[in-house]
Amino acid sequence: MSYTELFKIIDELSYINPKKARKLSKIVKERITTKDNKKIKELDSKIWRYVHYIFMQSIDKNSRRELYNLTACIMDDILYVEGQSKGWFISSTGARKYAVADDELVVTNYIPRSYKEGFYLNEDDDPTVLEENMLFLKENSALLGTISKQMDRKEEILTNEYRPVNFNVSRDFTEELIDYLDLPRINKIEEKVSKK
């Protein structure tokens, strides 16, 4: 968590909506002073959710509605695929299969995903891994295609289609919120995939 980013958000938010700025400031202060690890995780989650709420309230109604709908559809489809394919987890950067080794979770399989390309095989993978990845893609091709298209659309909105809700909210402020939340955008996704 970057306190510098949070303090900047709080400062700018104080001009836009002082009440929300005070609430966020109160949660951040509690996070700074808390020593209990469980409470720290709860507060980190609470801060993320509240900043996300602030972001969604800071963008135009049509974009907000579409983002909510896309997120709900993506999550439904992801939960279905993950329920059918034990050990696999899907994100905007790809699908990963986890296993426990030496009491730790390790990634055993990885299928990258990128904007407009969808989920695709890495031909450099070990033949056994490649075969398992091919089977996963084949069994879930329709839903993975739908998920990826919906993720593409979400990234397009977050990259350049949304508008701030009114003249009091600057584009710079909403961009800071997106960066803090690490929401998937077209260029950010491509950077993450290329680092794998």
N, CA, C and O of each residue as an XYZ file, in Angstrom:
784
protein
N       0.842     -1.181      0.000
C       0.000      0.000      0.000
C       0.884      1.242      0.000
O       1.835      1.338      0.776
N       0.569      2.173     -0.861
C       1.333      3.410     -0.928
C       0.593      4.525     -0.189
O      -0.434      5.025     -0.648
N       1.141      4.897      0.960
C       0.519      5.992      1.715
C       0.649      7.305      0.961
O      -0.227      8.165      1.058
N       1.736      7.469      0.209
C       1.924      8.699     -0.560
C       0.769      8.889     -1.535
O       0.203      9.977     -1.635
N       0.426      7.823     -2.252
C      -0.691      7.888     -3.190
C      -2.002      8.161     -2.465
O      -2.815      8.967     -2.917
N      -2.202      7.483     -1.337
C      -3.439      7.671     -0.576
C      -3.573      9.094     -0.054
O      -4.651      9.685     -0.120
N      -2.476      9.645      0.465
C      -2.527     11.018      0.989
C      -2.824     12.011     -0.132
O      -3.528     13.000      0.074
N      -2.282     11.741     -1.315
C      -2.553     12.609     -2.466
C      -4.030     12.529     -2.854
O      -4.659     13.545     -3.148
N      -4.575     11.312     -2.851
C      -5.998     11.115     -3.160
C      -6.860     11.841     -2.127
O      -7.819     12.524     -2.484
N      -6.518     11.692     -0.856
C      -7.280     12.355      0.215
C      -7.228     13.864      0.044
O      -8.240     14.549      0.192
N      -6.043     14.380     -0.269
C      -5.886     15.826     -0.443
C      -6.764     16.341     -1.582
O      -7.474     17.334     -1.419
N      -6.718     15.672     -2.728
C      -7.528     16.110     -3.877
C      -9.014     15.897     -3.622
O      -9.844     16.704     -4.041
N      -9.348     14.801     -2.930
C     -10.738     14.512     -2.619
C     -11.328     15.551     -1.666
O     -12.532     15.806     -1.695
N     -10.494     16.145     -0.832
C     -10.990     17.146      0.121
C     -11.584     18.367     -0.589
O     -12.426     19.062     -0.022
N     -11.150     18.632     -1.824
C     -11.723     19.738     -2.606
C     -13.000     19.309     -3.335
O     -13.887     20.122     -3.597
N     -13.072     18.015     -3.656
C     -14.209     17.496     -4.416
C     -15.363     17.113     -3.488
O     -16.515     17.479     -3.718
N     -15.020     16.368     -2.434
C     -16.025     15.891     -1.488
C     -15.375     15.750     -0.110
O     -14.849     14.687      0.221
N     -15.409     16.818      0.694
C     -14.753     16.796      2.015
C     -15.223     15.664      2.924
O     -14.429     15.119      3.691
N     -16.498     15.305      2.847
C     -17.027     14.236      3.703
C     -16.355     12.895      3.381
O     -15.945     12.168      4.285
N     -16.247     12.577      2.088
C     -15.582     11.331      1.682
C     -14.098     11.371      2.033
O     -13.519     10.357      2.425
N     -13.488     12.541      1.891
C     -12.062     12.690      2.235
C     -11.846     12.410      3.720
O     -10.884     11.739      4.091
N     -12.734     12.919      4.568
C     -12.614     12.681      6.013
C     -12.771     11.198      6.340
O     -12.035     10.648      7.159
N     -13.736     10.566      5.689
C     -13.958      9.136      5.941
C     -12.748      8.309      5.526
O     -12.302      7.442      6.278
N     -12.210      8.571      4.330
C     -11.029      7.840      3.876
C      -9.843      8.112      4.785
O      -9.090      7.196      5.117
N      -9.675      9.355      5.187
C      -8.581      9.738      6.087
C      -8.678      8.978      7.413
O      -7.667      8.525      7.950
N      -9.878      8.845      7.926
C     -10.091      8.130      9.197
C      -9.687      6.659      9.076
O      -9.047      6.110      9.974
N     -10.066      6.022      7.958
C      -9.711      4.604      7.755
C      -8.194      4.458      7.611
O      -7.603      3.529      8.163
N      -7.565      5.374      6.871
C      -6.115      5.310      6.665
C      -5.381      5.522      7.993
O      -4.403      4.830      8.274
N      -5.843      6.465      8.802
C      -5.211      6.687     10.116
C      -5.307      5.443     10.983
O      -4.352      5.076     11.668
N      -6.472      4.792     10.949
C      -6.635      3.559     11.712
C      -5.671      2.490     11.213
O      -5.091      1.749     12.006
N      -5.502      2.413      9.887
C      -4.585      1.433      9.292
C      -3.137      1.697      9.735
O      -2.393      0.761     10.029
N      -2.753      2.961      9.780
C      -1.389      3.328     10.163
C      -1.091      2.931     11.612
O       0.014      2.488     11.924
N      -2.075      3.090     12.486
C      -1.848      2.844     13.915
C      -2.104      1.408     14.348
O      -1.748      1.032     15.465
N      -2.703      0.612     13.503
C      -3.044     -0.772     13.858
C      -1.810     -1.676     13.806
O      -0.983     -1.582     12.900
N      -1.717     -2.542     14.796
C      -0.593     -3.495     14.876
C      -1.037     -4.925     14.562
O      -0.223     -5.747     14.139
N      -2.304     -5.220     14.762
C      -2.858     -6.555     14.543
C      -2.894     -6.877     13.040
O      -3.519     -6.157     12.262
N      -2.213     -7.973     12.637
C      -2.113     -8.332     11.217
C      -3.462     -8.621     10.575
O      -3.691     -8.252      9.423
N      -4.356     -9.279     11.309
C      -5.685     -9.574     10.772
C      -6.450     -8.279     10.522
O      -7.100     -8.123      9.488
N      -6.370     -7.360     11.468
C      -7.052     -6.071     11.338
C      -6.450     -5.257     10.189
O      -7.170     -4.564      9.469
N      -5.122     -5.347     10.021
C      -4.448     -4.635      8.924
C      -5.006     -5.107      7.575
O      -5.295     -4.290      6.700
N      -5.155     -6.435      7.409
C      -5.702     -6.967      6.159
C      -7.129     -6.482      5.932
O      -7.504     -6.127      4.815
N      -7.919     -6.472      7.001
C      -9.304     -5.986      6.901
C      -9.326     -4.517      6.483
O     -10.125     -4.123      5.634
N      -8.453     -3.713      7.077
C      -8.414     -2.283      6.762
C      -7.894     -2.039      5.346
O      -8.384     -1.148      4.651
N      -6.905     -2.823      4.915
C      -6.419     -2.703      3.532
C      -7.562     -2.951      2.547
O      -7.729     -2.227      1.566
N      -8.340     -3.989      2.833
C      -9.482     -4.316      1.981
C     -10.538     -3.208      2.032
O     -11.119     -2.841      1.010
N     -10.771     -2.691      3.213
C     -11.757     -1.618      3.380
C     -11.331     -0.357      2.629
O     -12.160      0.311      2.011
N     -10.046     -0.034      2.684
C      -9.521      1.132      1.960
C      -9.689      0.925      0.457
O     -10.155      1.819     -0.250
N      -9.309     -0.259     -0.028
C      -9.432     -0.532     -1.469
C     -10.883     -0.390     -1.918
O     -11.174      0.254     -2.926
N     -11.794     -1.005     -1.149
C     -13.221     -0.942     -1.522
C     -13.734      0.498     -1.512
O     -14.517      0.882     -2.380
N     -13.298      1.294     -0.536
C     -13.789      2.665     -0.455
C     -13.213      3.518     -1.597
O     -13.929      4.334     -2.178
N     -11.942      3.336     -1.915
C     -11.345      4.065     -3.043
C     -12.040      3.642     -4.339
O     -12.279      4.475     -5.214
N     -12.362      2.361     -4.465
C     -13.091      1.881     -5.644
C     -14.465      2.550     -5.719
O     -14.891      2.981     -6.790
N     -15.144      2.635     -4.599
C     -16.445      3.306     -4.543
C     -16.304      4.776     -4.979
O     -17.120      5.285     -5.748
N     -15.266      5.441     -4.480
C     -15.015      6.841     -4.854
C     -14.801      6.944     -6.361
O     -15.335      7.844     -7.009
N     -14.011      6.008     -6.920
C     -13.775      6.026     -8.365
C     -15.082      5.874     -9.132
O     -15.367      6.643    -10.051
N     -15.870      4.880     -8.750
C     -17.117      4.630     -9.474
C     -18.074      5.815     -9.375
O     -18.826      6.077    -10.314
N     -18.058      6.525     -8.265
C     -18.910      7.704     -8.114
C     -18.338      8.912     -8.854
O     -19.024      9.919     -9.029
N     -17.086      8.810     -9.285
C     -16.407      9.924     -9.958
C     -16.493      9.857    -11.476
O     -16.021     10.761    -12.165
N     -17.099      8.782    -12.007
C     -17.190      8.653    -13.464
C     -18.643      8.739    -13.918
O     -19.572      8.620    -13.120
N     -18.813      8.949    -15.221
C     -20.158      9.129    -15.773
C     -21.027      7.885    -15.561
O     -20.527      6.765    -15.455
N     -22.330      8.116    -15.503
C     -23.301      7.072    -15.169
C     -23.271      5.899    -16.150
O     -23.354      4.748    -15.723
N     -23.156      6.163    -17.440
C     -23.148      5.081    -18.431
C     -21.939      4.174    -18.264
O     -22.067      2.951    -18.321
N     -20.760      4.767    -18.059
C     -19.546      3.961    -17.855
C     -19.659      3.159    -16.565
O     -19.308      1.980    -16.523
N     -20.149      3.803    -15.523
C     -20.308      3.131    -14.224
C     -21.224      1.920    -14.372
O     -20.897      0.831    -13.902
N     -22.363      2.109    -15.019
C     -23.324      1.020    -15.202
C     -22.696     -0.120    -16.011
O     -22.830     -1.292    -15.659
N     -22.017      0.239    -17.089
C     -21.409     -0.801    -17.926
C     -20.307     -1.553    -17.180
O     -20.196     -2.773    -17.304
N     -19.491     -0.831    -16.405
C     -18.435     -1.489    -15.631
C     -19.020     -2.448    -14.595
O     -18.517     -3.560    -14.432
N     -20.074     -2.032    -13.896
C     -20.725     -2.918    -12.926
C     -21.247     -4.179    -13.615
O     -21.034     -5.290    -13.131
N     -21.933     -3.999    -14.750
C     -22.492     -5.146    -15.470
C     -21.401     -6.082    -15.981
O     -21.506     -7.301    -15.847
N     -20.353     -5.504    -16.566
C     -19.248     -6.325    -17.059
C     -18.591     -7.108    -15.930
O     -18.315     -8.299    -16.073
N     -18.342     -6.441    -14.814
C     -17.698     -7.097    -13.677
C     -18.545     -8.262    -13.181
O     -18.015     -9.334    -12.890
N     -19.859     -8.060    -13.083
C     -20.749     -9.130    -12.619
C     -20.724    -10.314    -13.586
O     -20.647    -11.465    -13.155
N     -20.789    -10.039    -14.883
C     -20.770    -11.113    -15.890
C     -19.438    -11.855    -15.884
O     -19.400    -13.085    -15.931
N     -18.347    -11.094    -15.825
C     -17.009    -11.703    -15.790
C     -16.873    -12.612    -14.577
O     -16.403    -13.744    -14.694
N     -17.283    -12.119    -13.410
C     -17.142    -12.902    -12.180
C     -17.998    -14.173    -12.224
O     -17.550    -15.233    -11.787
N     -19.222    -14.073    -12.747
C     -20.075    -15.264    -12.865
C     -19.402    -16.325    -13.732
O     -19.337    -17.497    -13.361
N     -18.903    -15.896    -14.890
C     -18.260    -16.844    -15.807
C     -16.967    -17.415    -15.223
O     -16.683    -18.604    -15.367
N     -16.193    -16.561    -14.569
C     -14.940    -17.026    -13.947
C     -15.246    -18.061    -12.865
O     -14.606    -19.111    -12.807
N     -16.213    -17.767    -12.022
C     -16.557    -18.710    -10.946
C     -17.018    -20.050    -11.512
O     -16.713    -21.103    -10.952
N     -17.749    -20.008    -12.617
C     -18.190    -21.260    -13.242
C     -16.985    -22.057    -13.743
O     -16.866    -23.248    -13.453
N     -16.091    -21.405    -14.494
C     -14.915    -22.106    -15.036
C     -14.041    -22.628    -13.903
O     -13.606    -23.780    -13.936
N     -13.780    -21.793    -12.903
C     -12.934    -22.226    -11.782
C     -13.577    -23.383    -11.013
O     -12.872    -24.260    -10.512
N     -14.909    -23.389    -10.918
C     -15.612    -24.487    -10.248
C     -15.512    -25.791    -11.013
O     -15.469    -26.864    -10.412
N     -15.475    -25.707    -12.342
C     -15.382    -26.898    -13.186
C     -13.944    -27.397    -13.345
O     -13.715    -28.579    -13.602
N     -12.990    -26.497    -13.193
C     -11.574    -26.824    -13.439
C     -10.785    -26.601    -12.162
O     -10.234    -25.523    -11.943
N     -10.735    -27.603    -11.339
C     -10.126    -27.481    -10.004
C      -8.654    -27.050    -10.087
O      -7.867    -27.589    -10.864
N      -8.323    -26.073     -9.268
C      -6.947    -25.583     -9.181
C      -6.643    -24.411    -10.095
O      -5.617    -23.751     -9.936
N      -7.533    -24.141    -11.062
C      -7.316    -23.041    -11.999
C      -7.962    -21.763    -11.481
O      -9.062    -21.782    -10.929
N      -7.253    -20.647    -11.671
C      -7.763    -19.331    -11.290
C      -7.518    -18.371    -12.449
O      -6.466    -18.405    -13.089
N      -8.501    -17.520    -12.708
C      -8.458    -16.655    -13.889
C      -8.399    -15.196    -13.467
O      -9.113    -14.767    -12.561
N      -7.529    -14.435    -14.142
C      -7.447    -12.988    -13.922
C      -7.312    -12.303    -15.280
O      -7.315    -12.961    -16.321
N      -7.194    -11.000    -15.259
C      -7.080    -10.253    -16.516
C      -5.752    -10.511    -17.235
O      -5.625    -10.203    -18.420
N      -4.775    -11.066    -16.539
C      -3.489    -11.351    -17.185
C      -3.353    -12.797    -17.646
O      -2.404    -13.135    -18.354
N      -4.300    -13.658    -17.249
C      -4.235    -15.044    -17.692
C      -4.868    -16.016    -16.724
O      -5.494    -15.622    -15.740
N      -4.695    -17.295    -17.018
C      -5.203    -18.371    -16.165
C      -4.006    -19.083    -15.546
O      -3.019    -19.380    -16.218
N      -4.119    -19.347    -14.259
C      -3.036    -20.017    -13.536
C      -3.591    -21.223    -12.798
O      -4.685    -21.182    -12.235
N      -2.817    -22.287    -12.813
C      -3.172    -23.460    -12.018
C      -2.186    -23.544    -10.865
O      -0.972    -23.446    -11.049
N      -2.736    -23.726     -9.674
C      -1.914    -23.770     -8.469
C      -1.912    -25.177     -7.877
O      -2.868    -25.938     -8.024
N      -0.818    -25.495     -7.210
C      -0.708    -26.740     -6.451
C       0.089    -26.433     -5.184
O       0.812    -25.439     -5.111
N      -0.058    -27.298     -4.203
C       0.683    -27.126     -2.953
C       1.969    -27.931     -3.042
O       1.948    -29.123     -3.348
N       3.098    -27.263     -2.769
C       4.409    -27.912     -2.738
C       5.173    -27.343     -1.552
O       5.341    -26.129     -1.439
N       5.632    -28.217     -0.672
C       6.353    -27.796      0.537
C       5.552    -26.759      1.326
O       6.092    -25.738      1.752
N       4.262    -27.031      1.514
C       3.349    -26.171      2.278
C       3.181    -24.772      1.688
O       2.790    -23.841      2.393
N       3.472    -24.627      0.413
C       3.280    -23.330     -0.250
C       2.547    -23.531     -1.567
O       2.669    -24.567     -2.220
N       1.777    -22.504     -1.938
C       1.104    -22.541     -3.244
C       2.092    -22.154     -4.333
O       2.776    -21.135     -4.232
N       2.161    -22.967     -5.366
C       3.031    -22.659     -6.504
C       2.227    -22.749     -7.797
O       1.294    -23.545     -7.907
N       2.596    -21.930     -8.768
C       1.943    -21.963    -10.074
C       2.553    -23.095    -10.878
O       3.760    -23.114    -11.117
N       1.721    -24.037    -11.294
C       2.203    -25.166    -12.094
C       1.943    -24.954    -13.582
O       2.679    -25.457    -14.431
N       0.894    -24.207    -13.882
C       0.527    -23.932    -15.277
C       0.156    -22.459    -15.401
O      -0.406    -21.866    -14.480
N       0.475    -21.885    -16.545
C       0.111    -20.485    -16.806
C      -0.271    -20.327    -18.271
O       0.482    -20.705    -19.169
N      -1.447    -19.765    -18.495
C      -1.915    -19.462    -19.848
C      -2.103    -17.954    -19.917
O      -3.016    -17.424    -19.284
N      -1.259    -17.245    -20.674
C      -1.372    -15.788    -20.720
C      -2.642    -15.319    -21.430
O      -3.236    -16.050    -22.222
N      -3.037    -14.094    -21.130
C      -4.154    -13.446    -21.806
C      -3.747    -12.018    -22.118
O      -3.117    -11.350    -21.298
N      -4.109    -11.554    -23.304
C      -3.835    -10.165    -23.628
C      -5.015     -9.572    -24.388
O      -5.873    -10.288    -24.905
N      -5.031     -8.253    -24.438
C      -6.091     -7.504    -25.097
C      -6.208     -7.925    -26.563
O      -5.219     -7.942    -27.296
N      -7.404     -8.257    -26.970
C      -7.768     -8.671    -28.329
C      -7.204    -10.040    -28.740
O      -7.630    -10.601    -29.750
N      -6.265    -10.576    -27.978
C      -5.707    -11.893    -28.298
C      -6.398    -12.991    -27.499
O      -6.409    -14.150    -27.914
N      -6.969    -12.633    -26.364
C      -7.607    -13.621    -25.498
C      -6.586    -14.483    -24.786
O      -5.435    -14.085    -24.610
N      -7.013    -15.665    -24.380
C      -6.127    -16.635    -23.721
C      -5.426    -17.425    -24.811
O      -6.060    -17.870    -25.768
N      -4.128    -17.601    -24.670
C      -3.376    -18.288    -25.718
C      -2.270    -19.138    -25.122
O      -1.804    -18.890    -24.010
N      -1.857    -20.147    -25.883
C      -0.818    -21.067    -25.418
C       0.563    -20.454    -25.581
O       0.818    -19.687    -26.510
N       1.440    -20.806    -24.666
C       2.852    -20.444    -24.765
C       3.559    -21.692    -25.297
O       3.720    -22.676    -24.574
N       3.968    -21.646    -26.529
C       4.561    -22.818    -27.192
C       5.876    -23.255    -26.554
O       6.342    -24.366    -26.807
N       6.482    -22.401    -25.731
C       7.751    -22.744    -25.079
C       7.557    -23.570    -23.815
O       8.539    -23.999    -23.209
N       6.317    -23.802    -23.405
C       6.058    -24.581    -22.191
C       6.515    -26.021    -22.355
O       6.648    -26.531    -23.467
N       6.751    -26.655    -21.228
C       7.055    -28.081    -21.181
C       5.910    -28.842    -21.874
O       4.749    -28.471    -21.699
N       6.204    -29.892    -22.654
C       5.149    -30.613    -23.393
C       3.991    -31.092    -22.516
O       2.837    -31.047    -22.943
N       4.284    -31.547    -21.301
C       3.217    -32.014    -20.404
C       2.331    -30.852    -19.985
O       1.106    -30.971    -19.967
N       2.957    -29.727    -19.649
C       2.210    -28.526    -19.259
C       1.406    -28.011    -20.449
O       0.244    -27.634    -20.304
N       2.025    -27.998    -21.615
C       1.363    -27.530    -22.831
C       0.113    -28.364    -23.127
O      -0.928    -27.823    -23.499
N       0.225    -29.674    -22.960
C      -0.916    -30.564    -23.200
C      -2.042    -30.279    -22.208
O      -3.212    -30.238    -22.589
N      -1.694    -30.086    -20.953
C      -2.691    -29.783    -19.922
C      -3.349    -28.419    -20.193
O      -4.558    -28.258    -20.023
N      -2.541    -27.454    -20.612
C      -3.079    -26.128    -20.941
C      -4.029    -26.194    -22.143
O      -5.076    -25.546    -22.158
N      -3.645    -26.988    -23.148
C      -4.495    -27.155    -24.331
C      -5.840    -27.758    -23.939
O      -6.884    -27.336    -24.436
N      -5.812    -28.735    -23.054
C      -7.043    -29.388    -22.609
C      -7.934    -28.386    -21.862
O      -9.145    -28.341    -22.080
N      -7.327    -27.589    -20.985
C      -8.087    -26.566    -20.245
C      -8.729    -25.571    -21.208
O      -9.902    -25.228    -21.059
N      -7.965    -25.109    -22.191
C      -8.499    -24.155    -23.174
C      -9.615    -24.785    -24.012
O     -10.624    -24.138    -24.292
N      -9.433    -26.029    -24.403
C     -10.434    -26.709    -25.224
C     -11.741    -26.894    -24.448
O     -12.825    -26.641    -24.972
N     -11.624    -27.337    -23.198
C     -12.816    -27.590    -22.383
C     -13.580    -26.314    -22.051
O     -14.786    -26.365    -21.813
N     -12.899    -25.174    -22.032
C     -13.519    -23.922    -21.601
C     -13.475    -22.834    -22.665
O     -13.606    -21.651    -22.349
N     -13.293    -23.223    -23.922
C     -13.042    -22.238    -24.977
C     -14.142    -21.193    -25.107
O     -13.843    -20.006    -25.243
N     -15.402    -21.601    -25.068
C     -16.501    -20.643    -25.251
C     -16.533    -19.619    -24.120
O     -16.604    -18.415    -24.367
N     -16.480    -20.099    -22.883
C     -16.547    -19.166    -21.746
C     -15.297    -18.305    -21.643
O     -15.391    -17.118    -21.330
N     -14.128    -18.883    -21.903
C     -12.894    -18.093    -21.849
C     -12.913    -17.008    -22.922
O     -12.431    -15.899    -22.690
N     -13.463    -17.319    -24.088
C     -13.594    -16.312    -25.141
C     -14.511    -15.177    -24.707
O     -14.201    -14.006    -24.926
N     -15.645    -15.525    -24.088
C     -16.583    -14.520    -23.592
C     -15.947    -13.677    -22.494
O     -16.057    -12.451    -22.500
N     -15.278    -14.343    -21.548
C     -14.613    -13.635    -20.443
C     -13.601    -12.638    -20.995
O     -13.567    -11.483    -20.570
N     -12.777    -13.083    -21.940
C     -11.732    -12.218    -22.480
C     -12.323    -11.017    -23.218
O     -11.819     -9.902    -23.089
N     -13.389    -11.239    -23.988
C     -14.031    -10.115    -24.693
C     -14.605     -9.108    -23.703
O     -14.515     -7.899    -23.917
N     -15.193     -9.606    -22.621
C     -15.735     -8.706    -21.605
C     -14.604     -7.948    -20.894
O     -14.748     -6.768    -20.572
N     -13.487     -8.631    -20.652
C     -12.320     -7.973    -20.058
C     -11.774     -6.906    -21.004
O     -11.391     -5.821    -20.565
N     -11.738     -7.215    -22.307
C     -11.300     -6.230    -23.302
C     -12.149     -4.970    -23.200
O     -11.633     -3.853    -23.163
N     -13.461     -5.175    -23.155
C     -14.377     -4.029    -23.100
C     -14.157     -3.212    -21.827
O     -14.164     -1.982    -21.868
N     -13.964     -3.886    -20.714
C     -13.713     -3.203    -19.443
C     -12.421     -2.383    -19.528
O     -12.367     -1.245    -19.060
N     -11.391     -2.970    -20.125
C     -10.115     -2.274    -20.280
C     -10.251     -1.055    -21.188
O      -9.623     -0.023    -20.947
N     -11.071     -1.175    -22.228
C     -11.292     -0.034    -23.128
C     -11.949      1.129    -22.382
O     -11.561      2.285    -22.550
N     -12.935      0.811    -21.568
C     -13.614      1.864    -20.790
C     -12.627      2.525    -19.842
O     -12.558      3.752    -19.767
N     -11.860      1.711    -19.115
C     -10.932      2.247    -18.120
C      -9.748      2.968    -18.757
O      -9.145      3.840    -18.131
N      -9.412      2.613    -19.987
C      -8.266      3.237    -20.653
C      -8.623      4.592    -21.236
O      -7.885      5.561    -21.061
N      -9.764      4.664    -21.935
C     -10.012      5.941    -22.595
C     -11.465      6.322    -22.826
O     -11.725      7.376    -23.407
N     -12.425      5.507    -22.396
C     -13.813      5.827    -22.729
C     -14.617      6.484    -21.621
O     -15.583      7.193    -21.902
N     -14.241      6.265    -20.369
C     -15.025      6.867    -19.289
C     -14.803      8.379    -19.263
O     -13.808      8.882    -19.784
N     -15.741      9.087    -18.650
C     -15.593     10.533    -18.447
C     -15.817     10.834    -16.972
O     -16.628     10.170    -16.327
N     -15.118     11.814    -16.430
C     -15.421     12.226    -15.061
C     -16.884     12.658    -14.967
O     -17.457     13.167    -15.931
N     -17.468     12.448    -13.810
C     -18.899     12.674    -13.621
C     -19.309     14.137    -13.819
O     -20.408     14.415    -14.299
N     -18.429     15.065    -13.452
C     -18.738     16.490    -13.659
C     -17.446     17.305    -13.660
O     -16.354     16.757    -13.513
N     -17.586     18.605    -13.827
C     -16.398     19.464    -13.964
C     -15.581     19.572    -12.674
O     -14.423     19.987    -12.718
N     -16.163     19.207    -11.525
C     -15.417     19.252    -10.258
C     -14.372     18.137    -10.162
O     -13.398     18.244     -9.416
N     -14.592     17.073    -10.925
C     -13.699     15.910    -10.875
C     -12.790     15.951    -12.102
O     -13.267     15.922    -13.236
N     -11.503     16.018    -11.872
C     -10.569     16.071    -13.003
C     -10.222     14.669    -13.499
O     -10.309     13.694    -12.753
N      -9.836     14.585    -14.748
C      -9.384     13.314    -15.329
C      -8.119     12.835    -14.608
O      -7.929     11.634    -14.419
N      -7.262     13.770    -14.208
C      -6.047     13.400    -13.471
C      -6.392     12.670    -12.175
O      -5.733     11.699    -11.802
N      -7.437     13.152    -11.492
C      -7.855     12.524    -10.234
C      -8.360     11.102    -10.485
O      -7.981     10.178     -9.766
N      -9.205     10.920    -11.488
C      -9.721      9.574    -11.760
C      -8.600      8.634    -12.215
O      -8.630      7.441    -11.916
N      -7.624      9.169    -12.931
C      -6.474      8.356    -13.342
C      -5.662      7.917    -12.122
O      -5.175      6.788    -12.071
N      -5.518      8.809    -11.147
C      -4.815      8.449     -9.903
C      -5.550      7.334     -9.180
O      -4.926      6.418     -8.643
N      -6.876      7.411     -9.165
C      -7.671      6.363     -8.524
C      -7.482      5.030     -9.237
O      -7.310      3.998     -8.588
N      -7.512      5.045    -10.561
C      -7.313      3.822    -11.337
C      -5.927      3.242    -11.058
O      -5.784      2.033    -10.874
N      -4.913      4.096    -11.026
C      -3.554      3.621    -10.742
C      -3.455      3.021     -9.345
O      -2.863      1.957     -9.162
N      -4.035      3.704     -8.359
C      -3.981      3.187     -6.991
C      -4.663      1.825     -6.901
O      -4.147      0.907     -6.264
N      -5.820      1.698     -7.539
C      -6.586      0.451     -7.498
C      -5.979     -0.639     -8.366
O      -6.341     -1.809     -8.245
N      -5.049     -0.253     -9.247
C      -4.399     -1.176    -10.181
C      -5.443     -1.881    -11.060
O      -5.370     -3.086    -11.297
N      -6.417     -1.088    -11.534
C      -7.441     -1.633    -12.413
C      -6.837     -1.911    -13.784
O      -5.966     -1.173    -14.246
N      -7.300     -2.975    -14.432
C      -6.709     -3.356    -15.722
C      -7.037     -2.375    -16.840
O      -8.201     -2.068    -17.099
N      -5.997     -1.896    -17.488
C      -6.137     -1.042    -18.669
C      -5.305     -1.644    -19.780
O      -4.408     -2.446    -19.522
N      -5.590     -1.271    -20.992
C      -4.963     -1.916    -22.147
C      -3.443     -1.918    -22.043
O      -2.837     -2.986    -22.122
N      -2.818     -0.786    -21.873
C      -1.353     -0.743    -21.817
C      -0.800     -1.451    -20.596
O       0.244     -2.097    -20.681
N      -1.486     -1.343    -19.447
C      -1.014     -1.987    -18.224
C      -1.036     -3.500    -18.356
O      -0.112     -4.174    -17.900
N      -2.080     -4.043    -18.975
C      -2.177     -5.480    -19.172
C      -1.029     -5.978    -20.043
O      -0.396     -6.985    -19.726
N      -0.763     -5.277    -21.133
C       0.313     -5.688    -22.037
C       1.655     -5.684    -21.312
O       2.478     -6.571    -21.535
N       1.884     -4.697    -20.449
C       3.142     -4.633    -19.692
C       3.266     -5.818    -18.756
O       4.334     -6.423    -18.665
N       2.173     -6.166    -18.046
C       2.206     -7.281    -17.085
C       2.466     -8.592    -17.791
O       3.277     -9.393    -17.324
N       1.797     -8.831    -18.907
C       1.975    -10.085    -19.640
C       3.396    -10.206    -20.163
O       3.977    -11.291    -20.122
N       3.971     -9.107    -20.656
C       5.323     -9.157    -21.208
C       6.381     -9.404    -20.124
O       7.489     -9.846    -20.430
N       6.042     -9.122    -18.862
C       6.992     -9.354    -17.765
C       6.994    -10.790    -17.275
O       7.875    -11.175    -16.506
N       6.025    -11.592    -17.705
C       5.924    -12.987    -17.245
C       7.033    -13.837    -17.816
O       7.101    -15.034    -17.533
